[in-house]
Amino acid sequence: HSASMLLNILYLDKVFFAGLCNPYDRLGDHQIYAEAIYDIVKHCPYITGLRMILGYPQRPEELEYLRARRLAVPRGSTILPRSLKVFPLRNETETLGRTVMPLVKVLTLEAQSVATTIRNSSASLRDLKLENTALMLDFLCPLNKEGQPTLPVVYWPHLETISLHNVTCWTDEGNWLTFPTEEAQARIATVQQWEQGHDHPDDSHPSQPVIEIEHFHRLFISMGLAVQHMPRLSSIYFHPGAETELTFEFRVVPGRYAIATWSSRPTYRPDHKVADAWGFSEEGQRHAKLGVVVYSVRFMAHMV
């Protein structure tokens, strides 16, 4: 049926779309499609909370279906109301498997649209949680090539928590942020058989140790500049995914100090530009090696 048959619901506050399990169906989980979700949300102009879990099983040969599903996310995110306070979005996992490599342009479009939606909701947003979602490096504060903001300052007066787990980060050119080693890429190319009931076999999930440090600098510069305008922020958690050994945690403690910690392998160390964006001294970072390399810094937070 056409979505035009739906009536506007003015009193609905929160909408949750989560996985539904049918115990009599061997396929188990079923999902409502992203396009259908946005058709419904379009008729709920005053919602403050939208939870979307979009992971549903499919096989790698369904490339056109995957592309259509992916396009529905960016197209729909542009119509979300600016009244959103809580926005948890869990999309489908994307890896550097052989069959998903042609989807770069689709994912880049998704990343740009999700970023626009988040910034448009800045006046009301309280909690932001993204999982398995494509993001641009500078999604919180767009930057030029020199690392300077390109848009007017966005204020986030109510934002308290940011959680970014298993996110796929993209450069401005639409390239992957991290890559497998040459040996791992060669192994991906030889995969011929896909396991029944799984998106990809283990061989299509190589670790991705090859990173461009400058790209990560850009990510954290953008994040640091945005944080300066989040007066109620209490915590940030960032982890690109199991294939990349990098975790960033930020928390504000009583007394208005903040602690920022980067844990990584191979080593990532914030440079002076990242330090300036966050408002701490590059020389003030503490270094430790606990299986992974850890850089931590405590500083006074100046968030207005």
JSON list of N, CA and C in Angstrom, two decimals, residues 223-275:
[
{"chain": "A", "resi": 223, "resn": "MET", "atom": "N", "xyz": [36.12, 16.38, 15.61]},
{"chain": "A", "resi": 223, "resn": "MET", "atom": "CA", "xyz": [35.43, 16.03, 16.85]},
{"chain": "A", "resi": 223, "resn": "MET", "atom": "C", "xyz": [35.76, 17.03, 17.96]},
{"chain": "A", "resi": 224, "resn": "GLY", "atom": "N", "xyz": [37.05, 17.39, 18.07]},
{"chain": "A", "resi": 224, "resn": "GLY", "atom": "CA", "xyz": [37.46, 18.33, 19.12]},
{"chain": "A", "resi": 224, "resn": "GLY", "atom": "C", "xyz": [36.85, 19.70, 18.96]},
{"chain": "A", "resi": 225, "resn": "LEU", "atom": "N", "xyz": [36.79, 20.20, 17.73]},
{"chain": "A", "resi": 225, "resn": "LEU", "atom": "CA", "xyz": [36.19, 21.51, 17.48]},
{"chain": "A", "resi": 225, "resn": "LEU", "atom": "C", "xyz": [34.70, 21.50, 17.82]},
{"chain": "A", "resi": 226, "resn": "ALA", "atom": "N", "xyz": [34.02, 20.40, 17.49]},
{"chain": "A", "resi": 226, "resn": "ALA", "atom": "CA", "xyz": [32.59, 20.31, 17.79]},
{"chain": "A", "resi": 226, "resn": "ALA", "atom": "C", "xyz": [32.34, 20.25, 19.30]},
{"chain": "A", "resi": 227, "resn": "VAL", "atom": "N", "xyz": [33.20, 19.53, 20.01]},
{"chain": "A", "resi": 227, "resn": "VAL", "atom": "CA", "xyz": [33.03, 19.36, 21.46]},
{"chain": "A", "resi": 227, "resn": "VAL", "atom": "C", "xyz": [33.08, 20.70, 22.20]},
{"chain": "A", "resi": 228, "resn": "GLN", "atom": "N", "xyz": [33.80, 21.66, 21.66]},
{"chain": "A", "resi": 228, "resn": "GLN", "atom": "CA", "xyz": [33.88, 22.98, 22.31]},
{"chain": "A", "resi": 228, "resn": "GLN", "atom": "C", "xyz": [32.52, 23.64, 22.45]},
{"chain": "A", "resi": 229, "resn": "HIS", "atom": "N", "xyz": [31.53, 23.16, 21.68]},
{"chain": "A", "resi": 229, "resn": "HIS", "atom": "CA", "xyz": [30.19, 23.76, 21.68]},
{"chain": "A", "resi": 229, "resn": "HIS", "atom": "C", "xyz": [29.14, 22.77, 22.17]},
{"chain": "A", "resi": 230, "resn": "MET", "atom": "N", "xyz": [29.57, 21.86, 23.09]},
{"chain": "A", "resi": 230, "resn": "MET", "atom": "CA", "xyz": [28.67, 20.88, 23.70]},
{"chain": "A", "resi": 230, "resn": "MET", "atom": "C", "xyz": [28.75, 21.03, 25.22]},
{"chain": "A", "resi": 231, "resn": "PRO", "atom": "N", "xyz": [28.11, 22.03, 25.81]},
{"chain": "A", "resi": 231, "resn": "PRO", "atom": "CA", "xyz": [28.31, 22.34, 27.23]},
{"chain": "A", "resi": 231, "resn": "PRO", "atom": "C", "xyz": [27.86, 21.25, 28.19]},
{"chain": "A", "resi": 232, "resn": "ARG", "atom": "N", "xyz": [26.97, 20.35, 27.77]},
{"chain": "A", "resi": 232, "resn": "ARG", "atom": "CA", "xyz": [26.47, 19.32, 28.68]},
{"chain": "A", "resi": 232, "resn": "ARG", "atom": "C", "xyz": [27.07, 17.94, 28.39]},
{"chain": "A", "resi": 233, "resn": "LEU", "atom": "N", "xyz": [28.03, 17.88, 27.49]},
{"chain": "A", "resi": 233, "resn": "LEU", "atom": "CA", "xyz": [28.61, 16.60, 27.11]},
{"chain": "A", "resi": 233, "resn": "LEU", "atom": "C", "xyz": [29.31, 15.94, 28.30]},
{"chain": "A", "resi": 234, "resn": "SER", "atom": "N", "xyz": [29.04, 14.64, 28.49]},
{"chain": "A", "resi": 234, "resn": "SER", "atom": "CA", "xyz": [29.68, 13.90, 29.58]},
{"chain": "A", "resi": 234, "resn": "SER", "atom": "C", "xyz": [30.59, 12.79, 29.08]},
{"chain": "A", "resi": 235, "resn": "SER", "atom": "N", "xyz": [30.33, 12.26, 27.87]},
{"chain": "A", "resi": 235, "resn": "SER", "atom": "CA", "xyz": [31.17, 11.15, 27.41]},
{"chain": "A", "resi": 235, "resn": "SER", "atom": "C", "xyz": [31.09, 10.96, 25.90]},
{"chain": "A", "resi": 236, "resn": "ILE", "atom": "N", "xyz": [32.21, 10.44, 25.36]},
{"chain": "A", "resi": 236, "resn": "ILE", "atom": "CA", "xyz": [32.28, 10.01, 23.96]},
{"chain": "A", "resi": 236, "resn": "ILE", "atom": "C", "xyz": [32.97, 8.65, 23.94]},
{"chain": "A", "resi": 237, "resn": "TYR", "atom": "N", "xyz": [32.43, 7.75, 23.14]},
{"chain": "A", "resi": 237, "resn": "TYR", "atom": "CA", "xyz": [33.10, 6.47, 22.89]},
{"chain": "A", "resi": 237, "resn": "TYR", "atom": "C", "xyz": [33.17, 6.29, 21.38]},
{"chain": "A", "resi": 238, "resn": "PHE", "atom": "N", "xyz": [34.38, 5.99, 20.87]},
{"chain": "A", "resi": 238, "resn": "PHE", "atom": "CA", "xyz": [34.56, 5.80, 19.42]},
{"chain": "A", "resi": 238, "resn": "PHE", "atom": "C", "xyz": [35.40, 4.56, 19.18]},
{"chain": "A", "resi": 239, "resn": "HIS", "atom": "N", "xyz": [34.86, 3.66, 18.34]},
{"chain": "A", "resi": 239, "resn": "HIS", "atom": "CA", "xyz": [35.60, 2.46, 17.95]},
{"chain": "A", "resi": 239, "resn": "HIS", "atom": "C", "xyz": [35.21, 2.11, 16.52]},
{"chain": "A", "resi": 240, "resn": "PRO", "atom": "N", "xyz": [36.16, 2.12, 15.57]},
{"chain": "A", "resi": 240, "resn": "PRO", "atom": "CA", "xyz": [35.81, 1.88, 14.17]},
{"chain": "A", "resi": 240, "resn": "PRO", "atom": "C", "xyz": [35.34, 0.46, 13.88]},
{"chain": "A", "resi": 241, "resn": "GLY", "atom": "N", "xyz": [35.66, -0.51, 14.74]},
{"chain": "A", "resi": 241, "resn": "GLY", "atom": "CA", "xyz": [35.26, -1.88, 14.48]},
{"chain": "A", "resi": 241, "resn": "GLY", "atom": "C", "xyz": [36.34, -2.86, 14.85]},
{"chain": "A", "resi": 242, "resn": "ALA", "atom": "N", "xyz": [35.97, -4.15, 14.83]},
{"chain": "A", "resi": 242, "resn": "ALA", "atom": "CA", "xyz": [36.89, -5.19, 15.28]},
{"chain": "A", "resi": 242, "resn": "ALA", "atom": "C", "xyz": [38.14, -5.28, 14.43]},
{"chain": "A", "resi": 243, "resn": "GLU", "atom": "N", "xyz": [38.06, -4.87, 13.16]},
{"chain": "A", "resi": 243, "resn": "GLU", "atom": "CA", "xyz": [39.21, -4.99, 12.28]},
{"chain": "A", "resi": 243, "resn": "GLU", "atom": "C", "xyz": [40.26, -3.91, 12.53]},
{"chain": "A", "resi": 244, "resn": "THR", "atom": "N", "xyz": [39.91, -2.86, 13.24]},
{"chain": "A", "resi": 244, "resn": "THR", "atom": "CA", "xyz": [40.82, -1.75, 13.50]},
{"chain": "A", "resi": 244, "resn": "THR", "atom": "C", "xyz": [41.02, -1.60, 15.00]},
{"chain": "A", "resi": 245, "resn": "GLU", "atom": "N", "xyz": [42.24, -1.74, 15.44]},
{"chain": "A", "resi": 245, "resn": "GLU", "atom": "CA", "xyz": [42.52, -1.69, 16.88]},
{"chain": "A", "resi": 245, "resn": "GLU", "atom": "C", "xyz": [42.78, -0.25, 17.31]},
{"chain": "A", "resi": 246, "resn": "LEU", "atom": "N", "xyz": [41.72, 0.52, 17.38]},
{"chain": "A", "resi": 246, "resn": "LEU", "atom": "CA", "xyz": [41.78, 1.90, 17.87]},
{"chain": "A", "resi": 246, "resn": "LEU", "atom": "C", "xyz": [40.51, 2.18, 18.65]},
{"chain": "A", "resi": 247, "resn": "THR", "atom": "N", "xyz": [40.67, 2.67, 19.84]},
{"chain": "A", "resi": 247, "resn": "THR", "atom": "CA", "xyz": [39.53, 3.07, 20.67]},
{"chain": "A", "resi": 247, "resn": "THR", "atom": "C", "xyz": [39.81, 4.45, 21.24]},
{"chain": "A", "resi": 248, "resn": "PHE", "atom": "N", "xyz": [38.81, 5.31, 21.20]},
{"chain": "A", "resi": 248, "resn": "PHE", "atom": "CA", "xyz": [38.92, 6.64, 21.80]},
{"chain": "A", "resi": 248, "resn": "PHE", "atom": "C", "xyz": [37.81, 6.80, 22.83]},
{"chain": "A", "resi": 249, "resn": "GLU", "atom": "N", "xyz": [38.18, 7.27, 24.02]},
{"chain": "A", "resi": 249, "resn": "GLU", "atom": "CA", "xyz": [37.21, 7.53, 25.07]},
{"chain": "A", "resi": 249, "resn": "GLU", "atom": "C", "xyz": [37.45, 8.92, 25.66]},
{"chain": "A", "resi": 250, "resn": "PHE", "atom": "N", "xyz": [36.36, 9.61, 25.88]},
{"chain": "A", "resi": 250, "resn": "PHE", "atom": "CA", "xyz": [36.42, 10.97, 26.43]},
{"chain": "A", "resi": 250, "resn": "PHE", "atom": "C", "xyz": [35.34, 11.07, 27.51]},
{"chain": "A", "resi": 251, "resn": "ARG", "atom": "N", "xyz": [35.71, 11.61, 28.65]},
{"chain": "A", "resi": 251, "resn": "ARG", "atom": "CA", "xyz": [34.70, 11.82, 29.69]},
{"chain": "A", "resi": 251, "resn": "ARG", "atom": "C", "xyz": [35.01, 13.09, 30.48]},
{"chain": "A", "resi": 252, "resn": "VAL", "atom": "N", "xyz": [33.96, 13.73, 30.89]},
{"chain": "A", "resi": 252, "resn": "VAL", "atom": "CA", "xyz": [34.06, 14.93, 31.71]},
{"chain": "A", "resi": 252, "resn": "VAL", "atom": "C", "xyz": [33.77, 14.53, 33.15]},
{"chain": "A", "resi": 253, "resn": "VAL", "atom": "N", "xyz": [34.63, 14.94, 34.05]},
{"chain": "A", "resi": 253, "resn": "VAL", "atom": "CA", "xyz": [34.47, 14.59, 35.47]},
{"chain": "A", "resi": 253, "resn": "VAL", "atom": "C", "xyz": [34.14, 15.85, 36.26]},
{"chain": "A", "resi": 254, "resn": "PRO", "atom": "N", "xyz": [33.59, 15.70, 37.47]},
{"chain": "A", "resi": 254, "resn": "PRO", "atom": "CA", "xyz": [33.25, 16.88, 38.27]},
{"chain": "A", "resi": 254, "resn": "PRO", "atom": "C", "xyz": [34.44, 17.82, 38.45]},
{"chain": "A", "resi": 255, "resn": "GLY", "atom": "N", "xyz": [34.16, 19.10, 38.37]},
{"chain": "A", "resi": 255, "resn": "GLY", "atom": "CA", "xyz": [35.24, 20.08, 38.44]},
{"chain": "A", "resi": 255, "resn": "GLY", "atom": "C", "xyz": [35.60, 20.62, 37.08]},
{"chain": "A", "resi": 256, "resn": "ARG", "atom": "N", "xyz": [34.84, 20.10, 36.02]},
{"chain": "A", "resi": 256, "resn": "ARG", "atom": "CA", "xyz": [35.01, 20.56, 34.64]},
{"chain": "A", "resi": 256, "resn": "ARG", "atom": "C", "xyz": [36.37, 20.19, 34.08]},
{"chain": "A", "resi": 257, "resn": "TYR", "atom": "N", "xyz": [36.97, 19.08, 34.60]},
{"chain": "A", "resi": 257, "resn": "TYR", "atom": "CA", "xyz": [38.06, 18.62, 33.81]},
{"chain": "A", "resi": 257, "resn": "TYR", "atom": "C", "xyz": [37.62, 17.47, 32.89]},
{"chain": "A", "resi": 258, "resn": "ALA", "atom": "N", "xyz": [38.41, 17.20, 31.88]},
{"chain": "A", "resi": 258, "resn": "ALA", "atom": "CA", "xyz": [38.10, 16.13, 30.95]},
{"chain": "A", "resi": 258, "resn": "ALA", "atom": "C", "xyz": [39.31, 15.21, 30.81]},
{"chain": "A", "resi": 259, "resn": "ILE", "atom": "N", "xyz": [39.05, 13.96, 30.54]},
{"chain": "A", "resi": 259, "resn": "ILE", "atom": "CA", "xyz": [40.10, 12.98, 30.27]},
{"chain": "A", "resi": 259, "resn": "ILE", "atom": "C", "xyz": [39.85, 12.38, 28.89]},
{"chain": "A", "resi": 260, "resn": "ALA", "atom": "N", "xyz": [40.86, 12.45, 28.04]},
{"chain": "A", "resi": 260, "resn": "ALA", "atom": "CA", "xyz": [40.77, 11.87, 26.69]},
{"chain": "A", "resi": 260, "resn": "ALA", "atom": "C", "xyz": [41.82, 10.77, 26.58]},
{"chain": "A", "resi": 261, "resn": "THR", "atom": "N", "xyz": [41.42, 9.61, 26.05]},
{"chain": "A", "resi": 261, "resn": "THR", "atom": "CA", "xyz": [42.32, 8.46, 25.97]},
{"chain": "A", "resi": 261, "resn": "THR", "atom": "C", "xyz": [42.22, 7.80, 24.60]},
{"chain": "A", "resi": 262, "resn": "TRP", "atom": "N", "xyz": [43.38, 7.61, 23.97]},
{"chain": "A", "resi": 262, "resn": "TRP", "atom": "CA", "xyz": [43.47, 6.89, 22.70]},
{"chain": "A", "resi": 262, "resn": "TRP", "atom": "C", "xyz": [44.22, 5.59, 22.94]},
{"chain": "A", "resi": 263, "resn": "SER", "atom": "N", "xyz": [43.62, 4.46, 22.61]},
{"chain": "A", "resi": 263, "resn": "SER", "atom": "CA", "xyz": [44.28, 3.15, 22.73]},
{"chain": "A", "resi": 263, "resn": "SER", "atom": "C", "xyz": [44.35, 2.54, 21.33]},
{"chain": "A", "resi": 264, "resn": "SER", "atom": "N", "xyz": [45.54, 2.15, 20.89]},
{"chain": "A", "resi": 264, "resn": "SER", "atom": "CA", "xyz": [45.66, 1.73, 19.49]},
{"chain": "A", "resi": 264, "resn": "SER", "atom": "C", "xyz": [46.80, 0.73, 19.27]},
{"chain": "A", "resi": 265, "resn": "ARG", "atom": "N", "xyz": [46.68, 0.00, 18.17]},
{"chain": "A", "resi": 265, "resn": "ARG", "atom": "CA", "xyz": [47.75, -0.83, 17.63]},
{"chain": "A", "resi": 265, "resn": "ARG", "atom": "C", "xyz": [47.46, -1.01, 16.16]},
{"chain": "A", "resi": 266, "resn": "PRO", "atom": "N", "xyz": [48.27, -0.52, 15.22]},
{"chain": "A", "resi": 266, "resn": "PRO", "atom": "CA", "xyz": [49.53, 0.21, 15.44]},
{"chain": "A", "resi": 266, "resn": "PRO", "atom": "C", "xyz": [49.28, 1.56, 16.12]},
{"chain": "A", "resi": 267, "resn": "THR", "atom": "N", "xyz": [50.36, 2.24, 16.44]},
{"chain": "A", "resi": 267, "resn": "THR", "atom": "CA", "xyz": [50.29, 3.41, 17.31]},
{"chain": "A", "resi": 267, "resn": "THR", "atom": "C", "xyz": [49.64, 4.61, 16.63]},
{"chain": "A", "resi": 268, "resn": "TYR", "atom": "N", "xyz": [48.66, 5.19, 17.32]},
{"chain": "A", "resi": 268, "resn": "TYR", "atom": "CA", "xyz": [48.14, 6.50, 16.94]},
{"chain": "A", "resi": 268, "resn": "TYR", "atom": "C", "xyz": [48.43, 7.47, 18.09]},
{"chain": "A", "resi": 269, "resn": "ARG", "atom": "N", "xyz": [49.05, 8.60, 17.75]},
{"chain": "A", "resi": 269, "resn": "ARG", "atom": "CA", "xyz": [49.34, 9.64, 18.74]},
{"chain": "A", "resi": 269, "resn": "ARG", "atom": "C", "xyz": [48.80, 10.97, 18.23]},
{"chain": "A", "resi": 270, "resn": "PRO", "atom": "N", "xyz": [47.92, 11.64, 18.97]},
{"chain": "A", "resi": 270, "resn": "PRO", "atom": "CA", "xyz": [47.40, 12.94, 18.54]},
{"chain": "A", "resi": 270, "resn": "PRO", "atom": "C", "xyz": [48.53, 13.95, 18.35]},
{"chain": "A", "resi": 271, "resn": "ASP", "atom": "N", "xyz": [48.46, 14.72, 17.26]},
{"chain": "A", "resi": 271, "resn": "ASP", "atom": "CA", "xyz": [49.49, 15.73, 17.01]},
{"chain": "A", "resi": 271, "resn": "ASP", "atom": "C", "xyz": [49.05, 17.08, 17.58]},
{"chain": "A", "resi": 272, "resn": "HIS", "atom": "N", "xyz": [49.82, 18.13, 17.30]},
{"chain": "A", "resi": 272, "resn": "HIS", "atom": "CA", "xyz": [49.53, 19.45, 17.88]},
{"chain": "A", "resi": 272, "resn": "HIS", "atom": "C", "xyz": [48.21, 20.03, 17.37]},
{"chain": "A", "resi": 273, "resn": "LYS", "atom": "N", "xyz": [47.81, 19.69, 16.12]},
{"chain": "A", "resi": 273, "resn": "LYS", "atom": "CA", "xyz": [46.55, 20.21, 15.60]},
{"chain": "A", "resi": 273, "resn": "LYS", "atom": "C", "xyz": [45.36, 19.59, 16.34]},
{"chain": "A", "resi": 274, "resn": "VAL", "atom": "N", "xyz": [45.46, 18.30, 16.62]},
{"chain": "A", "resi": 274, "resn": "VAL", "atom": "CA", "xyz": [44.41, 17.65, 17.40]},
{"chain": "A", "resi": 274, "resn": "VAL", "atom": "C", "xyz": [44.37, 18.24, 18.81]},
{"chain": "A", "resi": 275, "resn": "ALA", "atom": "N", "xyz": [45.54, 18.43, 19.40]},
{"chain": "A", "resi": 275, "resn": "ALA", "atom": "CA", "xyz": [45.60, 19.01, 20.75]},
{"chain": "A", "resi": 275, "resn": "ALA", "atom": "C", "xyz": [44.98, 20.40, 20.78]}
]
